[in-house]
mmCIF file of C-alpha atoms in Angstrom:
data_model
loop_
_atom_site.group_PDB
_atom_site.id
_atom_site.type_symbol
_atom_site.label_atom_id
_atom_site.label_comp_id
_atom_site.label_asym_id
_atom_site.label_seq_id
_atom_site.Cartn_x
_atom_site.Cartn_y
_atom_site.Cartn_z
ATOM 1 C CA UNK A 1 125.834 114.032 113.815
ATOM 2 C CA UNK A 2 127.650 112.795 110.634
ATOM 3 C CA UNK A 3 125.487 109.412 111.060
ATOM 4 C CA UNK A 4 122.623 111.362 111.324
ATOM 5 C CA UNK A 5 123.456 113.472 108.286
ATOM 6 C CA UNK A 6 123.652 110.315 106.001
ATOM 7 C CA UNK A 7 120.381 108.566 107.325
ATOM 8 C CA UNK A 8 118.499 111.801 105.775
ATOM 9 C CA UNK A 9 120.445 112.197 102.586
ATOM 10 C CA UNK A 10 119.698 108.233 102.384
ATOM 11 C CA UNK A 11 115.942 108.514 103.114
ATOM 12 C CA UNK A 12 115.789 111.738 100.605
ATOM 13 C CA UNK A 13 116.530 110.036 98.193
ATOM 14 C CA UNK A 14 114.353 107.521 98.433
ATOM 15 C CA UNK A 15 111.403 109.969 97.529
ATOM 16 C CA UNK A 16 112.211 110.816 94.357
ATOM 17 C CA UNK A 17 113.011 106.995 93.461
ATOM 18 C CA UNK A 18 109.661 105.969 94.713
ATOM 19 C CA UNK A 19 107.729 109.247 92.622
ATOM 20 C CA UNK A 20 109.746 107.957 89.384
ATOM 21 C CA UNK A 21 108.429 104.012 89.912
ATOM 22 C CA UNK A 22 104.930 105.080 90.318
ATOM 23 C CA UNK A 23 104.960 107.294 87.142
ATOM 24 C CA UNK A 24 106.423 104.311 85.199
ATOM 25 C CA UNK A 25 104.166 101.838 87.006
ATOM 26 C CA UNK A 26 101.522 103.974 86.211
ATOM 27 C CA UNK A 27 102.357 104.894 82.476
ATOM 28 C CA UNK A 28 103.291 101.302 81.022
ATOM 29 C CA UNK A 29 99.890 100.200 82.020
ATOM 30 C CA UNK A 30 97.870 102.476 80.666
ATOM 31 C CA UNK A 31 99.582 101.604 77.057
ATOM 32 C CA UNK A 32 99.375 98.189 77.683
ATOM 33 C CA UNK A 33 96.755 96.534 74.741
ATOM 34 C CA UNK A 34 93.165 95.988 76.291
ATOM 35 C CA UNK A 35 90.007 97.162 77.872
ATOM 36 C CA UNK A 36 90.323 97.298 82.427
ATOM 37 C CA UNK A 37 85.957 97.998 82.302
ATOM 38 C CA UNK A 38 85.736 95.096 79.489
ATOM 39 C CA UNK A 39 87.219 92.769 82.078
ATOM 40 C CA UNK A 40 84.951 94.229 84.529
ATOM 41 C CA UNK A 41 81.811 94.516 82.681
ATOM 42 C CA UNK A 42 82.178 90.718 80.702
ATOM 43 C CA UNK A 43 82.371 89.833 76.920
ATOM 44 C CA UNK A 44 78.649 90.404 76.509
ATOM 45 C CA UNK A 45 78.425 93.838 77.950
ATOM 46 C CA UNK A 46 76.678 96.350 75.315
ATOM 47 C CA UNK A 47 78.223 98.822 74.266
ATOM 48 C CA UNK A 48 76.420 101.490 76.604
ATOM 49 C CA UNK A 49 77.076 99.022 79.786
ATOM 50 C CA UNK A 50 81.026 99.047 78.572
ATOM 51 C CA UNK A 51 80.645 102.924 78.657
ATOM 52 C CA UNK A 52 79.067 103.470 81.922
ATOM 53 C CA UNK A 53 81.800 101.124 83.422
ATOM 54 C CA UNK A 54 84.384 103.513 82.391
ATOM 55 C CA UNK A 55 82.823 106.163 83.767
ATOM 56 C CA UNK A 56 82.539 104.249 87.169
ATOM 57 C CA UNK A 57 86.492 103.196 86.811
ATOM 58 C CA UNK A 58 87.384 106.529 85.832
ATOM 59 C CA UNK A 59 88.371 105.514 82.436
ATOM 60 C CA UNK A 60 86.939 107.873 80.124
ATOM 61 C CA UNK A 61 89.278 111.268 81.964
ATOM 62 C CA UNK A 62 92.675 112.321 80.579
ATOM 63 C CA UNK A 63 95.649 110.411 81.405
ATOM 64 C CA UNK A 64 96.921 112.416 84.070
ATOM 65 C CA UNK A 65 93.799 113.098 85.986
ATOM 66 C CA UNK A 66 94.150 109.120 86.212
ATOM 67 C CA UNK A 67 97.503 109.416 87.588
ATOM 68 C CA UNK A 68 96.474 112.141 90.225
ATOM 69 C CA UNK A 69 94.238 109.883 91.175
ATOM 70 C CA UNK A 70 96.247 106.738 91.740
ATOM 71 C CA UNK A 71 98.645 108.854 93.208
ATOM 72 C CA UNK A 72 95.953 110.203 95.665
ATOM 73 C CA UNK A 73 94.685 106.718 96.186
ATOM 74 C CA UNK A 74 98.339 105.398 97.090
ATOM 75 C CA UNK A 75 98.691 108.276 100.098
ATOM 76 C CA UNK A 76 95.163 107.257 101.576
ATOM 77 C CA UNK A 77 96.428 103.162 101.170
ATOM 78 C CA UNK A 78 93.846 102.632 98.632
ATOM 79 C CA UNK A 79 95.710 100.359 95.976
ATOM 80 C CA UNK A 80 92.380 100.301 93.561
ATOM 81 C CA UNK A 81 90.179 97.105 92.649
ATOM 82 C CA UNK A 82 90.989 94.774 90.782
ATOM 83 C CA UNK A 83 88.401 93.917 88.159
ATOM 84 C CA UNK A 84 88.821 90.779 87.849
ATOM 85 C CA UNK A 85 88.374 89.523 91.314
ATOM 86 C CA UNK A 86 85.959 92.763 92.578
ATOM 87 C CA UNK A 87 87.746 93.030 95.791
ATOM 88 C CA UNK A 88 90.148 95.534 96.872
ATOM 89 C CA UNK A 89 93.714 95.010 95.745
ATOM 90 C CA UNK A 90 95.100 95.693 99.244
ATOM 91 C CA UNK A 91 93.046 93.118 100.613
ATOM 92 C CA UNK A 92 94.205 90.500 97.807
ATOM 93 C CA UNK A 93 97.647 91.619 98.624
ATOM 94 C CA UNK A 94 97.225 91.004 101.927
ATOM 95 C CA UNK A 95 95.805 87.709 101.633
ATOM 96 C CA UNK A 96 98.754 86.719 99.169
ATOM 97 C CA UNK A 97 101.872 88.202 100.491
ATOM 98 C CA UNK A 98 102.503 85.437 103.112
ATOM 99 C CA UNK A 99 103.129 83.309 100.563
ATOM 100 C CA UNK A 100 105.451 85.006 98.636
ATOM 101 C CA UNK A 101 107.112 86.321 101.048
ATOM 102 C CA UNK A 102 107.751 82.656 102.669
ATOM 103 C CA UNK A 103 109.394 81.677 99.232
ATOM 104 C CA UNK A 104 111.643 84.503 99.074
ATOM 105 C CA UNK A 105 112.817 84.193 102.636
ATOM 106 C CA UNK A 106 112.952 80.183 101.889
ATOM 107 C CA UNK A 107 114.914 81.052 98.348
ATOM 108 C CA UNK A 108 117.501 83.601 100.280
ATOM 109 C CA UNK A 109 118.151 81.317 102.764
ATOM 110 C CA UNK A 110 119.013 78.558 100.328
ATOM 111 C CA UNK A 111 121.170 80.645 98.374
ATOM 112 C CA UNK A 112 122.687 81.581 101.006
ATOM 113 C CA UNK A 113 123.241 78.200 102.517
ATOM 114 C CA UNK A 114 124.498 76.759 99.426
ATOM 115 C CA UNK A 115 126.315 80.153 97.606
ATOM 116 C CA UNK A 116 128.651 80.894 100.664
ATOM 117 C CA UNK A 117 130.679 77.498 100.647
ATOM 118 C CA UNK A 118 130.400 77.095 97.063
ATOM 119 C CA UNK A 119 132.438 80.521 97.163
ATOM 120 C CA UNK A 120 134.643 79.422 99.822
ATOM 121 C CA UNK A 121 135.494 76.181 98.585
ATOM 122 C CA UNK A 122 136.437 77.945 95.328
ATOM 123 C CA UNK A 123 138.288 80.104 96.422
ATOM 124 C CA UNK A 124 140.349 78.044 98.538
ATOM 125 C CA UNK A 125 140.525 75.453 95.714
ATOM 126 C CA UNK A 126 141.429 77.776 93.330
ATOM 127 C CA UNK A 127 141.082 76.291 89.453
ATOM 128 C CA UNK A 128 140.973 72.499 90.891
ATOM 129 C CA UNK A 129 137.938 70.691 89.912
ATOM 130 C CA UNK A 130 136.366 72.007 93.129
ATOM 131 C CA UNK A 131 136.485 75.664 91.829
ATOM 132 C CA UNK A 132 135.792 74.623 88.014
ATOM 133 C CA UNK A 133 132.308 72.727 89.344
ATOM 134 C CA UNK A 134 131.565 75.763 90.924
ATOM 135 C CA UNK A 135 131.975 78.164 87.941
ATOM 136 C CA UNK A 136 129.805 75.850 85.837
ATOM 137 C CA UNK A 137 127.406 75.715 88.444
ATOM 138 C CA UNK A 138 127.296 79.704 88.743
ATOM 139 C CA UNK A 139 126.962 80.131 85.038
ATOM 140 C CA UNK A 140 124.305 77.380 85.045
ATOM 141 C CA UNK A 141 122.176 79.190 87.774
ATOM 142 C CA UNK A 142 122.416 82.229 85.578
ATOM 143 C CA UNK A 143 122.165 81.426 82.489
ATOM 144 C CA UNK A 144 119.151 79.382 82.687
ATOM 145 C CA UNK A 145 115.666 81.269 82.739
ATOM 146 C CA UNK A 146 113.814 80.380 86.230
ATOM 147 C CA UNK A 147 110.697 79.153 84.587
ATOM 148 C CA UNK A 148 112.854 76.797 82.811
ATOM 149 C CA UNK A 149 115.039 75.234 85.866
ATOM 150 C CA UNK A 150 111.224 74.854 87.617
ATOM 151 C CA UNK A 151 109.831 73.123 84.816
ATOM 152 C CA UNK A 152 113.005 71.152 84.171
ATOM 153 C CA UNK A 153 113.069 70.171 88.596
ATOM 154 C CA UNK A 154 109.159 69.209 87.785
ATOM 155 C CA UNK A 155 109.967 66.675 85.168
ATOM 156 C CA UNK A 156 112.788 65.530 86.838
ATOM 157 C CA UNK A 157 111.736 65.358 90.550
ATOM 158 C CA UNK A 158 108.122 65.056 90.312
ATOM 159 C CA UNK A 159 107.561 63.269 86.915
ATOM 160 C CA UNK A 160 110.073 61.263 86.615
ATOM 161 C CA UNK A 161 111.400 60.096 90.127
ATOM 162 C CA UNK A 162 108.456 60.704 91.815
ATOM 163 C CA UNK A 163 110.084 62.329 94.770
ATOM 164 C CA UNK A 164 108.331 65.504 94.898
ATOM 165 C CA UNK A 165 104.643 66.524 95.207
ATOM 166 C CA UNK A 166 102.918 67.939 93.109
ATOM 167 C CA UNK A 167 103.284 71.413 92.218
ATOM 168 C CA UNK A 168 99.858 73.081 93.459
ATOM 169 C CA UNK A 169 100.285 74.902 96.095
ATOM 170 C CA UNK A 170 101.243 75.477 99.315
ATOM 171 C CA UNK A 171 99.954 72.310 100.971
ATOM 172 C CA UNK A 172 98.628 69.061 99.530
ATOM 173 C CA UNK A 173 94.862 68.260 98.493
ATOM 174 C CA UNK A 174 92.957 67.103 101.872
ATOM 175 C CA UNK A 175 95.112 69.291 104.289
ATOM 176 C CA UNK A 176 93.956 72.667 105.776
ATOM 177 C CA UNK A 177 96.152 75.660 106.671
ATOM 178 C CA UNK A 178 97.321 76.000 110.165
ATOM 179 C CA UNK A 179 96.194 78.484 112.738
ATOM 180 C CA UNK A 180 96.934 81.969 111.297
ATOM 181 C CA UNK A 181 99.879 83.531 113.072
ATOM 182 C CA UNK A 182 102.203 84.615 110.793
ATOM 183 C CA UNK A 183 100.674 83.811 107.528
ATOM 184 C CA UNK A 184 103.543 81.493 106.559
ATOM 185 C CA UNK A 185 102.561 78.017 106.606
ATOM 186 C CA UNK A 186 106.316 76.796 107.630
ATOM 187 C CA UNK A 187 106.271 78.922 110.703
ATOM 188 C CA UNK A 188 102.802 78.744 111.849
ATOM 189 C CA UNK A 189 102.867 74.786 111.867
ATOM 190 C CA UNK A 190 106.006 74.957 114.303
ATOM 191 C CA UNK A 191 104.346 77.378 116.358
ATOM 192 C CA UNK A 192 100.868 74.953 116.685
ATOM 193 C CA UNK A 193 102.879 71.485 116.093
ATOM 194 C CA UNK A 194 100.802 70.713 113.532
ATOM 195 C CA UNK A 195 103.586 68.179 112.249
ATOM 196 C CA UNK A 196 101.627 67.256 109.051
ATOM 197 C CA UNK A 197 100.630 70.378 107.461
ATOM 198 C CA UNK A 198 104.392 71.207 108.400
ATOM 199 C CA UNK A 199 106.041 68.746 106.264
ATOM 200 C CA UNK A 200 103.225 68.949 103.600
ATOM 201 C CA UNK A 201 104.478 72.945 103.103
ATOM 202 C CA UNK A 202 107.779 72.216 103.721
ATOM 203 C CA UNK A 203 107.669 70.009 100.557
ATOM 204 C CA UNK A 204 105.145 71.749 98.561
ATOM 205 C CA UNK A 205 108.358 74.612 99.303
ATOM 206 C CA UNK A 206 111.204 72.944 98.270
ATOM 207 C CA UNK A 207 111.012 72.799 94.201
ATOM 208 C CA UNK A 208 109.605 76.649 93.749
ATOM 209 C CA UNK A 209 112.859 77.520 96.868
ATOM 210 C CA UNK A 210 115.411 75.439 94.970
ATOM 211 C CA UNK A 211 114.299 77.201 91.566
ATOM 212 C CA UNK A 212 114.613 80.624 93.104
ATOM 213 C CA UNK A 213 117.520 80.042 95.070
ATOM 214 C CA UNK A 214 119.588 78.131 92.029
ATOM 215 C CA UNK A 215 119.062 81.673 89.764
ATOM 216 C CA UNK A 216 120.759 83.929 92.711
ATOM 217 C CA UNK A 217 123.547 82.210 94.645
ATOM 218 C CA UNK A 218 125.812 82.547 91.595
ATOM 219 C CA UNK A 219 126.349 85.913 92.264
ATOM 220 C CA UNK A 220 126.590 85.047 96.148
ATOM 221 C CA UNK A 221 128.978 82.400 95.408
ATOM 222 C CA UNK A 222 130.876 84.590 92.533
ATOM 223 C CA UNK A 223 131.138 87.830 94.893
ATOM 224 C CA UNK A 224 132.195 85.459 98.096
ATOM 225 C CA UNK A 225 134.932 83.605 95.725
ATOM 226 C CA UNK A 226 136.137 87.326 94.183
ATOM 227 C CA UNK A 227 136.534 88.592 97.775
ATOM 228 C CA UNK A 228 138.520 85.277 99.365
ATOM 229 C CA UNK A 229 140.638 85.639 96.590
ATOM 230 C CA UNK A 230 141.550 89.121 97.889
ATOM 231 C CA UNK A 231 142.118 88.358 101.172
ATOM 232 C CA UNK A 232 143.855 85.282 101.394
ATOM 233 C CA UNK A 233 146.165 87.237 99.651
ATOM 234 C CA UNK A 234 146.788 90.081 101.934
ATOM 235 C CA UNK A 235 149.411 90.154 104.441
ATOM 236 C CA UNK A 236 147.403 89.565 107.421
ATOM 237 C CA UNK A 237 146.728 86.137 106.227
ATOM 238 C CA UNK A 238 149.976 85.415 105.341
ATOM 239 C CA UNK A 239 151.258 86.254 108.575
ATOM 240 C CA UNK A 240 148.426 83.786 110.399
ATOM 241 C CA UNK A 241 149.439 80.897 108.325
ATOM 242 C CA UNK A 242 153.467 82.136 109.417
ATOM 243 C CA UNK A 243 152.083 81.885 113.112
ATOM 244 C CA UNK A 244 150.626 78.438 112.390
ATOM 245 C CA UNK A 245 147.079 79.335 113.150
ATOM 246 C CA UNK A 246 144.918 75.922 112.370
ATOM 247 C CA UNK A 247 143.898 76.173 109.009
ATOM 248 C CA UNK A 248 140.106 76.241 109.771
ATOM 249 C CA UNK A 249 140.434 79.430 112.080
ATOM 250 C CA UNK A 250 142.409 81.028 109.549
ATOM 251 C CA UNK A 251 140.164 80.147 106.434
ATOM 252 C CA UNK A 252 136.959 80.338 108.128
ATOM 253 C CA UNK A 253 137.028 82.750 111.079
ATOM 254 C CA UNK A 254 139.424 85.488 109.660
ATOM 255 C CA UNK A 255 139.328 85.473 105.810
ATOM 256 C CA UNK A 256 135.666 84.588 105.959
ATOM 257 C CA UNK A 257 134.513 87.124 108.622
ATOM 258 C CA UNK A 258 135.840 89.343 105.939
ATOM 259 C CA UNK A 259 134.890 88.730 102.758
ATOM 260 C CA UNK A 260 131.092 88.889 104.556
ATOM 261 C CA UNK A 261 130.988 92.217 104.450
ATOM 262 C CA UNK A 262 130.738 92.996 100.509
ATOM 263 C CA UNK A 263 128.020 90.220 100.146
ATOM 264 C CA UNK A 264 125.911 92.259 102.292
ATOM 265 C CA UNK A 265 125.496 94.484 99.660
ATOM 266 C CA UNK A 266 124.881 91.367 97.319
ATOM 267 C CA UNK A 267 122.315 90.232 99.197
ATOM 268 C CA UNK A 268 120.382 93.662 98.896
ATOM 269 C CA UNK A 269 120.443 93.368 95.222
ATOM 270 C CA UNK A 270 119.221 89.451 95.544
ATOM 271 C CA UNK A 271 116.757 90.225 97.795
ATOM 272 C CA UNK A 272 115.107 92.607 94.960
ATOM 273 C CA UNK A 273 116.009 89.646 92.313
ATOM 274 C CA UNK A 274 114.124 87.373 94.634
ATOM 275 C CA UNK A 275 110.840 89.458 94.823
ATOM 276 C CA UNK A 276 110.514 90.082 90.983
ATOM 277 C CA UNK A 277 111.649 86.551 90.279
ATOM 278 C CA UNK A 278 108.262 85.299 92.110
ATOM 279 C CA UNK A 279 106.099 85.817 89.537
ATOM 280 C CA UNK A 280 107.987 83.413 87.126
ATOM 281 C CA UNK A 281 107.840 80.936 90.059
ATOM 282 C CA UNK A 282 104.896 81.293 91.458
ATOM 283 C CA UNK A 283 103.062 80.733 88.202
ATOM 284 C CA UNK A 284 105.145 77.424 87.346
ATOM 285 C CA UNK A 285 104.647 75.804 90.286
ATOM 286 C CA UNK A 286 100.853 77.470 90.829
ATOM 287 C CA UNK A 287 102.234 79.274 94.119
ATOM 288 C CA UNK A 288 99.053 81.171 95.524
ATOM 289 C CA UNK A 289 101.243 84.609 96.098
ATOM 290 C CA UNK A 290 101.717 88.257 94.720
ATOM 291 C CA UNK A 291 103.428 87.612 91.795
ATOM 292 C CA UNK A 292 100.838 84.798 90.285
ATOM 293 C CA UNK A 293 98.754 87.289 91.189
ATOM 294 C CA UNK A 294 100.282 90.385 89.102
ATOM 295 C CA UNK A 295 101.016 87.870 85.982
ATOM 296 C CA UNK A 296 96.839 86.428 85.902
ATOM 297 C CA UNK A 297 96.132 90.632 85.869
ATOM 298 C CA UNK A 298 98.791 91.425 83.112
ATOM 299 C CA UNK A 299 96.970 88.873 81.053
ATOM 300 C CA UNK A 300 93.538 90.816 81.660
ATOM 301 C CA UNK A 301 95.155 94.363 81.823
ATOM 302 C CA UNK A 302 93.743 94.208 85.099
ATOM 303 C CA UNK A 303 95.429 97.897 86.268
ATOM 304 C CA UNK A 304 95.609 97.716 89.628
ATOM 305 C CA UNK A 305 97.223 94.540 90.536
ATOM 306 C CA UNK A 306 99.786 94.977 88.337
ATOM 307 C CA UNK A 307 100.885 98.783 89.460
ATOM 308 C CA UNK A 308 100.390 97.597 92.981
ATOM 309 C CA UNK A 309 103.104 94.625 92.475
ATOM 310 C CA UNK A 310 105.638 96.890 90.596
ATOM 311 C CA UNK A 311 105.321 99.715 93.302
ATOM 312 C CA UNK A 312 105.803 96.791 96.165
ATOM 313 C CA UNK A 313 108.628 95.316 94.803
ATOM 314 C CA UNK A 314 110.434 98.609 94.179
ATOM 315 C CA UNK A 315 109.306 99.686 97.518
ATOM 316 C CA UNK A 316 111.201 96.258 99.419
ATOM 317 C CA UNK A 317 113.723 97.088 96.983
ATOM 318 C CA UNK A 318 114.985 100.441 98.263
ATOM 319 C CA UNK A 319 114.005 99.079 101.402
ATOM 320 C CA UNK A 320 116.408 96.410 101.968
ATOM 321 C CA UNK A 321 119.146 98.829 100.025
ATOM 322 C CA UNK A 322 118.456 101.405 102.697
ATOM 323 C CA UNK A 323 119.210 99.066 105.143
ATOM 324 C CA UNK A 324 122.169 97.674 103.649
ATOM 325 C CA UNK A 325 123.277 101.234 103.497
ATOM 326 C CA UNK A 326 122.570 101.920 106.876
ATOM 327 C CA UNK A 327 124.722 99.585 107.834
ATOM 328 C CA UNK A 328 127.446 100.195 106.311
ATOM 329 C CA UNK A 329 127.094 103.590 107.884
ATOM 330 C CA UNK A 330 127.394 101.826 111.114
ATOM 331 C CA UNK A 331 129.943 99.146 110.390
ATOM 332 C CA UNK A 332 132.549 101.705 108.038
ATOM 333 C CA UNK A 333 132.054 105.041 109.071
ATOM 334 C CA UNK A 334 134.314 106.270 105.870
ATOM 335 C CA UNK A 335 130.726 105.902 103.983
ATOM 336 C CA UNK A 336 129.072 108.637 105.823
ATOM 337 C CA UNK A 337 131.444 110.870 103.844
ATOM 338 C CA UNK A 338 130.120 109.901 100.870
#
């Protein structure tokens, strides 16, 4: 019953959350600088052609009969058009969201892969070199912009070595996508062993992952060092290394299993990172997803791209935060109190 309780309070408040992102959505586009219909119309449109379009987009009502009707539109899935493509933004989305999707999943697992020991071997290593390489490299991933450390792995990897491909794309010139099952590229050309277009993605991938994943696993890597700390310090650990426990199951199966459990909650919050970070990424490194998407419309004022890709993001936001919550729930049941 208590579980129960805390599911709905959770999922409550998630309505309110989601009403408040579609009113700012909403609201910071309309005041953005430009002309939706002139986009729609052309540059040569007369001045009577410009007018009519605004009558057909709805552009010449008040400001909240706009808003009733975007929120109207979002309850009957009906994202709006964009103008500059003439299609329906849902269907754009859908086209695009494989791809970004496959580079955030690709980022998070990187991150995640490389943030976790980075922590560990910090925090066992505490202020060696090990754990003073590791703080520089956490303050590098952060303090560095993303759309710098892509351009900078461009020059570097691509330029310069020569190592990389180049960065257009989800597959190289000459190569066709594989069979549609899952929309990403990765996982579709396992599923049909198409071995080329598999390696062609996977390294078309690797920059625009590697950017992504650099900017978030300092806070994996901080939060997983913070929490070692803690609990090689507690007096449970102390009384495995009295026992002589091997050093590995003490480090990595006890204290580790452990200190997992706050970067859930990390991850939630990275996750979110991860989806807004796309459209830095995916426009450096040409990445045919969402976010490219949303940043070619905010140059237009193209409306409903751009309120579409705020309200997704915030929606996978609370999302993944719900679920994080959720299990907590399950895992500590002191947090159904609260």
């Amino acid at each position: 019953m208590a579980l129960a309780l805390y599911v709905l309070r959770r999922l409550m408040s998630v309505i309110p959350t989601l009403f408040g992102v579609t009113l700012i959505s909403f609201f910071l586009t309309y005041m953005l600088p430009g002309n939706p219909a002139q986009v729609k119309a052309g540059p040569l449109a007369t001045p009577e052609y410009l007018a009519e379009v605004e009558r057909q987009m709805g552009l010449d009502q008040p400001m909240w009969v706009q808003y009733g009707r975007y929120v109207g539109g979002l309850f009957r899935g009906d994202l709006g058009e964009s103008a500059a493509t003439g299609r329906p933004v849902l269907q754009d989305f859908t086209q695009r969201l494989p791809a970004t999707l496959e580079l955030t999943l690709a980022s998070l697992i990187l991150a995640i892969l490389i943030g976790v020991p980075l922590g560990v071997l910090s925090a066992v290593h505490r202020d060696t070199a090990i754990d003073h390489v590791g703080r520089i490299v956490g303050v590098a991933g952060v303090a560095m912009p993303t759309f710098w450390t892509g351009l900078l792995f461009i020059y570097v990897l691509f330029y310069l070595i020569g190592i990389a491909p180049a960065p257009l794309g989800r597959l190289a010139s000459g190569l066709t996508p594989p069979t549609a099952i899952t929309g990403l590229f990765v996982v579709d050309s396992l599923l049909t062993g198409n071995w080329r277009t598999l390696w062609s993605s996977l390294g078309q991938l690797a920059l625009p992952a590697a950017t992504l994943a650099f900017s978030v696993m300092a806070p994996v890597a901080r939060m997983v060092r913070a929490t070692m700390l803690e609990i090689l310090q507690s007096d449970y650990i102390t009384a495995a290394w009295a026992a002589g426990l091997p050093r590995r199951r003490v480090i990595y199966g006890d204290a580790l299993r452990n200190a997992l459990i706050p970067v859930v909650t990390t991850l939630g919050v990275v996750f979110g990172f991860l989806m807004a970070g796309n459209a830095v990424v995916e426009t450096v490194f040409a990445w045919p997803g969402i976010g490219n998407y949303a940043v070619t419309a905010l140059m237009t004022k193209d409306s409903g791209p751009i309120q579409s890709f705020v309200l997704f993001v915030a929606v996978m936001y609370v999302i993944v935060n719900l679920i994080v919550d959720l299990l907590y729930a399950v895992v500590d049941p002191r947090t159904r109190l609260s």
